[in-house]
Structure formats: C-alpha cells, structure tokens
Coordinates of N, CA and C in Angstrom, one line a residue:
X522 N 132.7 -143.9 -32.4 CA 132.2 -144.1 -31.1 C 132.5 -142.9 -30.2
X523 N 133.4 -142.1 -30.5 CA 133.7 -140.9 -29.8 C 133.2 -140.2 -29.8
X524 N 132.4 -139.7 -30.8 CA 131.9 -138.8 -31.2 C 130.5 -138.7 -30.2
X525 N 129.7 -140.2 -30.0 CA 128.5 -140.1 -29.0 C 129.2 -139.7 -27.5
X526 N 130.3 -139.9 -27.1 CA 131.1 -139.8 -25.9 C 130.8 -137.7 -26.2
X527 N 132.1 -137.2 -27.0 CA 131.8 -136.7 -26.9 C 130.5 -135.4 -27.0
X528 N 129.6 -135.6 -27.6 CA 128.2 -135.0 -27.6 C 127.7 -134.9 -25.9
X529 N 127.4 -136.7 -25.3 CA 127.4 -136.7 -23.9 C 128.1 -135.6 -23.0
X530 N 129.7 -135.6 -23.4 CA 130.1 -134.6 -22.7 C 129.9 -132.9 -22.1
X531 N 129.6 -132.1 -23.9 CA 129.2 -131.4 -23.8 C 127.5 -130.8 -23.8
X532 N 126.9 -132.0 -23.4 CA 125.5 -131.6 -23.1 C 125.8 -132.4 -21.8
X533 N 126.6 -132.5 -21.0 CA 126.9 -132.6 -19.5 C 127.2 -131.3 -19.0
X534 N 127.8 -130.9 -19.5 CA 128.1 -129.2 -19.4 C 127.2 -128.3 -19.6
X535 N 126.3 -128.0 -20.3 CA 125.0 -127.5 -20.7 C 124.2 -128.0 -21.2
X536 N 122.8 -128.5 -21.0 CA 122.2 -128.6 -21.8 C 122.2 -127.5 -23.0
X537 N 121.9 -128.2 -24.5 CA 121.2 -127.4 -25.0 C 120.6 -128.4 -26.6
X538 N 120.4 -126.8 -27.8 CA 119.8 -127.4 -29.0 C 120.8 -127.9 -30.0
X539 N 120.4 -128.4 -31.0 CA 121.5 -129.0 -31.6 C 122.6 -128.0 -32.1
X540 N 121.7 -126.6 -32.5 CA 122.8 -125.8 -33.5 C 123.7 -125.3 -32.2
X541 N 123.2 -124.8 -30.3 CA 124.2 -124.7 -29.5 C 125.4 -125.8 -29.3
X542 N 124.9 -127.2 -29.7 CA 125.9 -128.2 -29.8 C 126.9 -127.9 -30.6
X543 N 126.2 -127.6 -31.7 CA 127.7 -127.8 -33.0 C 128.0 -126.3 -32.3
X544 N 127.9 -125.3 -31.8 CA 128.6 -124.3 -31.9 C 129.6 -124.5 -31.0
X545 N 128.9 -125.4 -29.7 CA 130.1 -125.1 -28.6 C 131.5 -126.5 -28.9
X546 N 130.8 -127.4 -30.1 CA 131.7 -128.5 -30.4 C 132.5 -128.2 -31.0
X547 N 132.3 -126.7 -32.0 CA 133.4 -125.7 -32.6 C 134.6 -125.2 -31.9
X548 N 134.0 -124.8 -31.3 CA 135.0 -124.1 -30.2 C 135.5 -124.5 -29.2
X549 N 135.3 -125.9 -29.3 CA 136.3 -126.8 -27.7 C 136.6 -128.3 -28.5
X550 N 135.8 -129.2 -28.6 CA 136.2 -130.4 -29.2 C 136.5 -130.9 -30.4
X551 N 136.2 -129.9 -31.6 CA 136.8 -129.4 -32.8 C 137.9 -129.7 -32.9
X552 N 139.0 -129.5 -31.7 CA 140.5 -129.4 -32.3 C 141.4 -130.4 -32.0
X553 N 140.0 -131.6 -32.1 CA 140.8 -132.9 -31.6 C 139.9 -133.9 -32.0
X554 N 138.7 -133.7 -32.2 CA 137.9 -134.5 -33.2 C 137.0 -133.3 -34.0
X555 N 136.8 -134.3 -35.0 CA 136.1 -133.7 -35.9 C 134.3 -134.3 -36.2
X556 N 133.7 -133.7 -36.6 CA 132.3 -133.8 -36.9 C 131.1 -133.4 -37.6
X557 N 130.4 -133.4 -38.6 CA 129.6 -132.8 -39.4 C 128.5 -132.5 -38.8
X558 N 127.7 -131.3 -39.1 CA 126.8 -131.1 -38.6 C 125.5 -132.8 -38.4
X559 N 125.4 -132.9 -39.9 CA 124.8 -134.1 -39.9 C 125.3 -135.1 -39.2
X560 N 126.4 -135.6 -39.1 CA 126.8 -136.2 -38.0 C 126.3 -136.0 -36.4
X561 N 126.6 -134.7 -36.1 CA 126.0 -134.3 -34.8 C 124.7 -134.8 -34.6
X562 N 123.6 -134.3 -35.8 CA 122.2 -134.3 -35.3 C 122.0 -136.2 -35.5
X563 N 122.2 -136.3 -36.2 CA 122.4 -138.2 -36.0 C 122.4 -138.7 -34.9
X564 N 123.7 -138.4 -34.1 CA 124.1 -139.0 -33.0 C 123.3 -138.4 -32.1
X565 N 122.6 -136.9 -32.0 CA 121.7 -136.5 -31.2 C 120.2 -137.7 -30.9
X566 N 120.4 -137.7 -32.4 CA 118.7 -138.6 -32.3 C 119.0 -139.9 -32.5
X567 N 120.2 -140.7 -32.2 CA 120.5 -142.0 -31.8 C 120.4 -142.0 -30.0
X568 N 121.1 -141.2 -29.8 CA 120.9 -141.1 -28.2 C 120.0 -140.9 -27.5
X569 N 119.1 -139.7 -28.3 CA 117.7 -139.9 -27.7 C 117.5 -141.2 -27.8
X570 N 117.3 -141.3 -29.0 CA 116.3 -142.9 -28.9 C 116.9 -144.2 -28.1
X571 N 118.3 -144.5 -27.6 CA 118.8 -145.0 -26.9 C 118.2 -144.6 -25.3
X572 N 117.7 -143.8 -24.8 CA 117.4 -143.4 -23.6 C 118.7 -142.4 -22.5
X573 N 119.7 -142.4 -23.5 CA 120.4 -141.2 -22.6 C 120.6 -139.8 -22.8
X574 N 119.6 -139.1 -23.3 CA 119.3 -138.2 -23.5 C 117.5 -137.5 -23.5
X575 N 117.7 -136.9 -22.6 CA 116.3 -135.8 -22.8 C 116.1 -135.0 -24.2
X576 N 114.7 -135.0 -24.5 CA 114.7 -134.1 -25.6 C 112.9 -132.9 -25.5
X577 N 113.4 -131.6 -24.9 CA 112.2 -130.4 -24.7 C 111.9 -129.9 -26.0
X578 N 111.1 -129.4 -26.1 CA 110.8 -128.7 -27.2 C 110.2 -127.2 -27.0
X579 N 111.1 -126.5 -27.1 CA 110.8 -125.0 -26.8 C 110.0 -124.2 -28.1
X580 N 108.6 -123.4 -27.7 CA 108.4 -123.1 -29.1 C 109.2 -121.8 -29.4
X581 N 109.2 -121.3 -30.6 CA 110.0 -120.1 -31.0 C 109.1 -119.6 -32.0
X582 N 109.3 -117.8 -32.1 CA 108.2 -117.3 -32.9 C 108.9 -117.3 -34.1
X583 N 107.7 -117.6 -35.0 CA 107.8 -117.5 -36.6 C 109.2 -118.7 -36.8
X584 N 109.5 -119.1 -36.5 CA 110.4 -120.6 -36.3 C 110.1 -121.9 -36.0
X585 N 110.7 -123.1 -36.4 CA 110.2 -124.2 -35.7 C 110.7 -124.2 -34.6
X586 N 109.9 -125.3 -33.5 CA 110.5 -125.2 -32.3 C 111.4 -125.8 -32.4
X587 N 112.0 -125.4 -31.2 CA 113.8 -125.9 -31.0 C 113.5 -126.8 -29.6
X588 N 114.3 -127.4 -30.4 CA 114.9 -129.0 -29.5 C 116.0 -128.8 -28.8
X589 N 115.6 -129.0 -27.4 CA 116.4 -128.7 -26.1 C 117.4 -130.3 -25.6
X590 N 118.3 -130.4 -25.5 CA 118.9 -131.7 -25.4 C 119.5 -131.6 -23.5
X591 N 119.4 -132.7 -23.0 CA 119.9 -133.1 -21.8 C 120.4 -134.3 -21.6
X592 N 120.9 -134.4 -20.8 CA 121.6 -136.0 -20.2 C 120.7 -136.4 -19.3
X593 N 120.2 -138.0 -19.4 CA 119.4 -138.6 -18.6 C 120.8 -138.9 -17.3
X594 N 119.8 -139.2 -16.2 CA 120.9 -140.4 -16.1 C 121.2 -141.3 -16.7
X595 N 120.9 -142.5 -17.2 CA 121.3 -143.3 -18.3 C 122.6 -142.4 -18.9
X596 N 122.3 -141.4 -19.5 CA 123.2 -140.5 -20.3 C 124.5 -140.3 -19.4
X597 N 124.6 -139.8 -18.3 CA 125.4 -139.8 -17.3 C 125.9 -141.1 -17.2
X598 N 125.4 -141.5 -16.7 CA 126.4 -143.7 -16.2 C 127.0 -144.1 -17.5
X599 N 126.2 -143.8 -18.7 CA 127.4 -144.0 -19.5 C 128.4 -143.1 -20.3
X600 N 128.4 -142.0 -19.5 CA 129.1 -141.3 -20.0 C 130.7 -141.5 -18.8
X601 N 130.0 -142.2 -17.8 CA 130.8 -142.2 -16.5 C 131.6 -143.4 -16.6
X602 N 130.9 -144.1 -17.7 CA 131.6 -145.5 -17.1 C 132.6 -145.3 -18.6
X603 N 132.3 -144.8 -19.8 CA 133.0 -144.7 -20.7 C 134.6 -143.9 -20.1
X604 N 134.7 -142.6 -19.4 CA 135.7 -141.9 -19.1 C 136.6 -143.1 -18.3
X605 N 136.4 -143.8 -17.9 CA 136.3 -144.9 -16.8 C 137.2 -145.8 -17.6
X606 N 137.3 -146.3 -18.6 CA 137.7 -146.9 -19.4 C 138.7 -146.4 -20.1
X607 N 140.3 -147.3 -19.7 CA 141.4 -146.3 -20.6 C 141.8 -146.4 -22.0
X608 N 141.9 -145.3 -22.3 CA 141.6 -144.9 -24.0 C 143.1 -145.4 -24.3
X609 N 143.2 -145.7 -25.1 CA 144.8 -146.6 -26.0 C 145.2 -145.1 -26.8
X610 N 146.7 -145.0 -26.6 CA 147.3 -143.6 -27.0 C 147.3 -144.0 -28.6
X611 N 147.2 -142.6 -29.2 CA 146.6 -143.3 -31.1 C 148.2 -142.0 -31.5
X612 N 148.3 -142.7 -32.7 CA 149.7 -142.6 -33.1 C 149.5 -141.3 -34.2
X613 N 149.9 -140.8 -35.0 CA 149.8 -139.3 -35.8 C 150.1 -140.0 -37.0
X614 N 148.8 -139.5 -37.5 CA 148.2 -140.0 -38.9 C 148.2 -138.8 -40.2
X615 N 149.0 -138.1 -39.9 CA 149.0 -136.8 -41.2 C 150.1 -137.1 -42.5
X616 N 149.1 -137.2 -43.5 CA 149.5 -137.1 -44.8 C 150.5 -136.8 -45.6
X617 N 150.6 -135.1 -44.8 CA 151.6 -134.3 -45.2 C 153.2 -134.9 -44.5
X618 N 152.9 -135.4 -43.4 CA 154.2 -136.4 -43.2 C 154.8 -137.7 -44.2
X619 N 153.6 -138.3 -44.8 CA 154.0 -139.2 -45.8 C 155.1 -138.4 -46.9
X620 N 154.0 -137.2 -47.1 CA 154.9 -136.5 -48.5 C 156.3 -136.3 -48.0
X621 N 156.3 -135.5 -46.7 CA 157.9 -135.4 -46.5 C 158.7 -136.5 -46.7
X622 N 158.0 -137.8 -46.0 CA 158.9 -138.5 -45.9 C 159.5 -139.1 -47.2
X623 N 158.7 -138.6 -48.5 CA 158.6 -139.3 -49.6 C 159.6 -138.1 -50.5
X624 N 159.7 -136.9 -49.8 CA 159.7 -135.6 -50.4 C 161.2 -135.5 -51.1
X625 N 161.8 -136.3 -51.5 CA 163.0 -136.8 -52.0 C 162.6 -136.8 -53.7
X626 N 161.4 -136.9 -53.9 CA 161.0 -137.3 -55.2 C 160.4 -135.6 -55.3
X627 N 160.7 -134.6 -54.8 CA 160.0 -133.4 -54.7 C 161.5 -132.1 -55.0
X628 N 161.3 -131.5 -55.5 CA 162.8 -130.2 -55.6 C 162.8 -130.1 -54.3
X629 N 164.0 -129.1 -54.2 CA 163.7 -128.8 -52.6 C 162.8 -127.2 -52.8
X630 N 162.9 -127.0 -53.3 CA 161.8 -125.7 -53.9 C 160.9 -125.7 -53.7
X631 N 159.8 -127.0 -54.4 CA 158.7 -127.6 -54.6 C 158.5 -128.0 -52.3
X632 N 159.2 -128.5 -52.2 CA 159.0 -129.0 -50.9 C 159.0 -127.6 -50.0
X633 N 159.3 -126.9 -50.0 CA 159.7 -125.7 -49.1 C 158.5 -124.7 -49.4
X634 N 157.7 -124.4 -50.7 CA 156.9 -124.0 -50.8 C 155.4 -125.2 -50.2
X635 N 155.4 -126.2 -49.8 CA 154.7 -127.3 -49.7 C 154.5 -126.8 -48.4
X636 N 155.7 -127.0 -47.4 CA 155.8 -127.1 -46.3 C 155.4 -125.4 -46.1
X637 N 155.5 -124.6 -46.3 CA 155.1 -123.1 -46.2 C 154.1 -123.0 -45.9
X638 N 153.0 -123.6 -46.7 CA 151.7 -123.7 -46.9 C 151.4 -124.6 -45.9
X639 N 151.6 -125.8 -45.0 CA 151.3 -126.3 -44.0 C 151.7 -125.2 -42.2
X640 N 153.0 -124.7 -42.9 CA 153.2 -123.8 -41.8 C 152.2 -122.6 -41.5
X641 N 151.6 -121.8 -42.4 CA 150.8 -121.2 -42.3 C 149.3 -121.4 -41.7
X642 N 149.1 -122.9 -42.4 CA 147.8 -123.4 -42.1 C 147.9 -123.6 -40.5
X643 N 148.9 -124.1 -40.0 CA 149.2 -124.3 -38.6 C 149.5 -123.3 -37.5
X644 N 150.1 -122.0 -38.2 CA 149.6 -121.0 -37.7 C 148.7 -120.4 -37.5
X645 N 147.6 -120.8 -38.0 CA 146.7 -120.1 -38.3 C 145.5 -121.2 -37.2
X646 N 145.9 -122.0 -37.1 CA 145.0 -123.2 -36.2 C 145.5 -122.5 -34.8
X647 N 146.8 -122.1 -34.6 CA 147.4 -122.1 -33.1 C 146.7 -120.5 -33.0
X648 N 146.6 -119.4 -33.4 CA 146.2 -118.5 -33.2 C 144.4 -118.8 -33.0
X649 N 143.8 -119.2 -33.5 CA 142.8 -120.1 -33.1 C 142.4 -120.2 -32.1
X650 N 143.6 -121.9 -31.7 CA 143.5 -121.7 -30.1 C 143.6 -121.0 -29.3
X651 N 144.2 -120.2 -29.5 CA 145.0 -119.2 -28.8 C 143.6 -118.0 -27.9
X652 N 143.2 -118.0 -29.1 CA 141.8 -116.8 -29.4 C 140.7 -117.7 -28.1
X653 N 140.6 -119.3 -28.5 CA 139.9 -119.9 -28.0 C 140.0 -120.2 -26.1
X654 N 141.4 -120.1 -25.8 CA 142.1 -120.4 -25.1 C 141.2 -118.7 -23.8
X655 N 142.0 -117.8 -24.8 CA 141.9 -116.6 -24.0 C 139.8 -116.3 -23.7
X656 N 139.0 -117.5 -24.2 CA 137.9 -116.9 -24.1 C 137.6 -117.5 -22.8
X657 N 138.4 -118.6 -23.1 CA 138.0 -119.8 -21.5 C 138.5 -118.7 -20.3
X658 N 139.7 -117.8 -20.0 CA 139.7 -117.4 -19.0 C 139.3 -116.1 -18.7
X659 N 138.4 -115.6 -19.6 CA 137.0 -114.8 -19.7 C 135.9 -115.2 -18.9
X660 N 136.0 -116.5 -19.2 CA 134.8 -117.2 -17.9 C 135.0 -116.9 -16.5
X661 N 133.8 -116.6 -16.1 CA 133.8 -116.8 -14.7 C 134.6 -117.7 -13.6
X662 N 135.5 -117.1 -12.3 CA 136.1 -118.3 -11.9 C 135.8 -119.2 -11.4
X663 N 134.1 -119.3 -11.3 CA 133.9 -120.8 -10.9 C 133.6 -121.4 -12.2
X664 N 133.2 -121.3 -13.3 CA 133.3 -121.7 -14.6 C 135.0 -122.6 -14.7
X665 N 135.5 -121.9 -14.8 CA 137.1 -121.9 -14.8 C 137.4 -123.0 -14.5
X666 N 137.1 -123.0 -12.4 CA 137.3 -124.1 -12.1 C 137.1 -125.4 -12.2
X667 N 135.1 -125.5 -12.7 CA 134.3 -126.6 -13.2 C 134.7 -127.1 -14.1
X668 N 135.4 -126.2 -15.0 CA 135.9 -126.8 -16.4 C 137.5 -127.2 -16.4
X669 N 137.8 -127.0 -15.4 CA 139.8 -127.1 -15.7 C 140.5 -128.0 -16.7
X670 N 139.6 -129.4 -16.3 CA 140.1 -130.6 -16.3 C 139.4 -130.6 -18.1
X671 N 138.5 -129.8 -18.4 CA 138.1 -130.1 -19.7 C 138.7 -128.7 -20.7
X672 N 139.5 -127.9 -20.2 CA 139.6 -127.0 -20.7 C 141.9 -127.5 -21.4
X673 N 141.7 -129.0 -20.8 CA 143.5 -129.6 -20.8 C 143.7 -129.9 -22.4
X674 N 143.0 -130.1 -22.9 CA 142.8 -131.1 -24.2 C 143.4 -129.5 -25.0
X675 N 142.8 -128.2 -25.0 CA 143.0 -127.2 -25.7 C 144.7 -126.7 -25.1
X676 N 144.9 -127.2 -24.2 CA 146.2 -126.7 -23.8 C 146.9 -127.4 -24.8
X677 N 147.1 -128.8 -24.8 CA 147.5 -129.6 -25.3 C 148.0 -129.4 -26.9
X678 N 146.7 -129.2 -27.3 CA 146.7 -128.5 -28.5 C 147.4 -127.1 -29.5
X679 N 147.4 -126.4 -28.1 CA 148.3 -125.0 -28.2 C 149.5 -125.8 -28.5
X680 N 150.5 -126.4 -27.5 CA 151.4 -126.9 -27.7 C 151.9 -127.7 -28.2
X681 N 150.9 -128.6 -29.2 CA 151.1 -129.4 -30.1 C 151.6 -128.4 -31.3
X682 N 150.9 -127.0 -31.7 CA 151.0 -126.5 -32.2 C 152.0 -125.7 -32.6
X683 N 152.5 -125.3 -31.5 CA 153.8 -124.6 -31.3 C 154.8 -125.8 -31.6
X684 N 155.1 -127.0 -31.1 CA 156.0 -127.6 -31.6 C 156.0 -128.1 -33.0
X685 N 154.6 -128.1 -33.8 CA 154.4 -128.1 -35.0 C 155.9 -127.2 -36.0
X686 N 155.2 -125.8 -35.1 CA 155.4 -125.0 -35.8 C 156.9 -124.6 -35.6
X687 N 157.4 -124.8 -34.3 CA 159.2 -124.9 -34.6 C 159.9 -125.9 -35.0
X688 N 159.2 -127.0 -35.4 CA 160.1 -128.2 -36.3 C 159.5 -127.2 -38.0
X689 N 158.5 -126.7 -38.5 CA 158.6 -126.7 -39.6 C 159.4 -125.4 -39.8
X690 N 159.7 -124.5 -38.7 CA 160.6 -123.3 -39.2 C 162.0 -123.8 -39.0
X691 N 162.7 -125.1 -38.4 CA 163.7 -125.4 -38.8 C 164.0 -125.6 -39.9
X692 N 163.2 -126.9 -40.6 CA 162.9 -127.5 -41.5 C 163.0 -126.4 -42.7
X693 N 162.3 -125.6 -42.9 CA 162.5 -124.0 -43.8 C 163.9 -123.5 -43.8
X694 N 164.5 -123.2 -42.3 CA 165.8 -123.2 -42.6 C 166.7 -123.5 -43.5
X695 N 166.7 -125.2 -43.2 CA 167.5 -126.5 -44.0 C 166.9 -126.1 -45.2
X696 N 166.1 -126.3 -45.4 CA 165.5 -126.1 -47.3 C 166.3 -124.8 -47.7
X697 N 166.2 -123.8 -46.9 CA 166.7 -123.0 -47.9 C 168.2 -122.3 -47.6
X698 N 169.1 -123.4 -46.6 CA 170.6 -123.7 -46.9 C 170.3 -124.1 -48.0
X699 N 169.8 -125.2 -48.3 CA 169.9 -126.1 -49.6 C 170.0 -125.5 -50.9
X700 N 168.5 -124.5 -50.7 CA 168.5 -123.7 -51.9 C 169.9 -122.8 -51.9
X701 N 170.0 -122.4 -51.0 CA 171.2 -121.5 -51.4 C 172.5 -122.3 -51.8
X702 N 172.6 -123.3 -51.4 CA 174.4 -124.1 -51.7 C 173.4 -124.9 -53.5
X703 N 172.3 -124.7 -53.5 CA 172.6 -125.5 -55.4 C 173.0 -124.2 -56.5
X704 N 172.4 -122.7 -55.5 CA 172.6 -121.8 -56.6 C 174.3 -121.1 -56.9

C-alpha cells in the first residue's frame, strides 16, 4: 500500500516519466522503502487507471514516446487524506539481528568477520546518504524550503546509520577482547 502513497508523493513533487520516477525514487525514498522497477510501472498504470493520475505522451525521436505522469486531483485528495491518517510505528525487522542473537552457535571469529561485513555494508549506505544528503542542499533555497519536511526521512536515515554503525564498532571491540583473552 505504500508504495502507491509513495509514487503519489513523488509525482506531487514533479511530474514526470516512469524511468524519472524510479530515478528520483533512488535517490530519496529508496532508503526506507524499497521497489522494483516493475513494481513502479505497475503501480503507475494502476493509478492511472484508478483516476489519480494524468498520463501525456510526449513524442521522442527514434524512441517510443514517453509517458508523462501527473497527479489528478483525485490523485492529490488521496494522497492528502492518506498523510492524514496516523501511520502505526513498525518495529526493526533485520535478519542479521536474528543471527547475532543466535550468534552463540557461531566462533567468535566467524561472528566478527560476519559483523565486519554488515559494518561495511552500512558504511557504505551512510556515505550514500550522506552523498545524497549534500545534493539536497545543492538545491535551490526555495527548493530547500518546499521540500524540508520531505527531505526528514533522509536525515533520519543518516542517523539511523551512524548509530548502526557505533553499536557495531563496539561490538568489534568486544569480539576481539574475546579473541584476544582465548589466544
């Protein structure tokens, strides 16, 4: 269901075609939902056909024409009455927390090389945002300010990130007291 929420959103923000969707869905709502291309164009042409959404057809040379997407109103009221509506806080669903928790059944070796590999991956997300972060205040300041309130979710993210990332460089520590007091 979010996923039509979000699409709404960012074609509230600009119209555009499907492939400008998934680009700008990369680079802003990506890091908090996820979505397949197929997915996108789906939900694009369920919404059209639902009535909240416009659909132009721009022609292009030596290309097929490109499909221009907009918000009806329809598209708007329910995109207005959805935000409207309070979202229930959803609890942290990652995998790699099972294994720790389970990580008893793991060396501490095995685990510390485990967790390394999540540490990195997570560095590598936060430098991301980070990248992503610094493009938003690139924007223009009235951009800036149109978007403040939708530019929170990536803040958020930064510092989800960063606390990720100093519980697992503790955590690295501990492992490798450990390692050192078995040798």
């Amino acid at each position: 269901m979010s996923l039509r929420f979000a699409v709404l959103s960012l074609l509230d923000i600009e119209p555009g075609s499907g492939y400008d969707l998934k680009r700008r869905f990369e680079r802003s709502v990506n890091h908090f939902w996820s979505a397949s291309h197929q997915q996108m164009y789906r939900e694009l042409h369920k919404l059209h056909g639902e009535g909240l959404l416009n659909c132009v057809e721009e022609p292009q040379d030596g290309r097929p024409d490109k499909k221009v997407y907009s918000l009806t109103g329809a598209g708007r009221d329910a995109l207005a009455s959805w935000v409207a509506t309070p979202a229930a806080a959803q609890k942290i669903r990652d995998p790699f927390l099972i294994q720790v928790f389970a990580g008893h059944h793991l060396s501490t070796e095995q685990m510390r090389a485990e967790l390394a590999t999540h540490l990195r991956q997570h560095r590598d997300k936060l430098a991301t945002y980070q990248a992503q972060n610094a493009r938003f205040y690139r924007r223009p300041a009235e951009q800036q300010q149109k978007l403040w309130i939708s530019h929170q979710p990536l803040l958020l993210g930064i510092e989800t990130e960063k606390t990720w990332i100093r519980w697992a460089e503790q955590l690295l520590a501990r492992l490798d007291q450990e390692i050192e007091a078995q040798q």
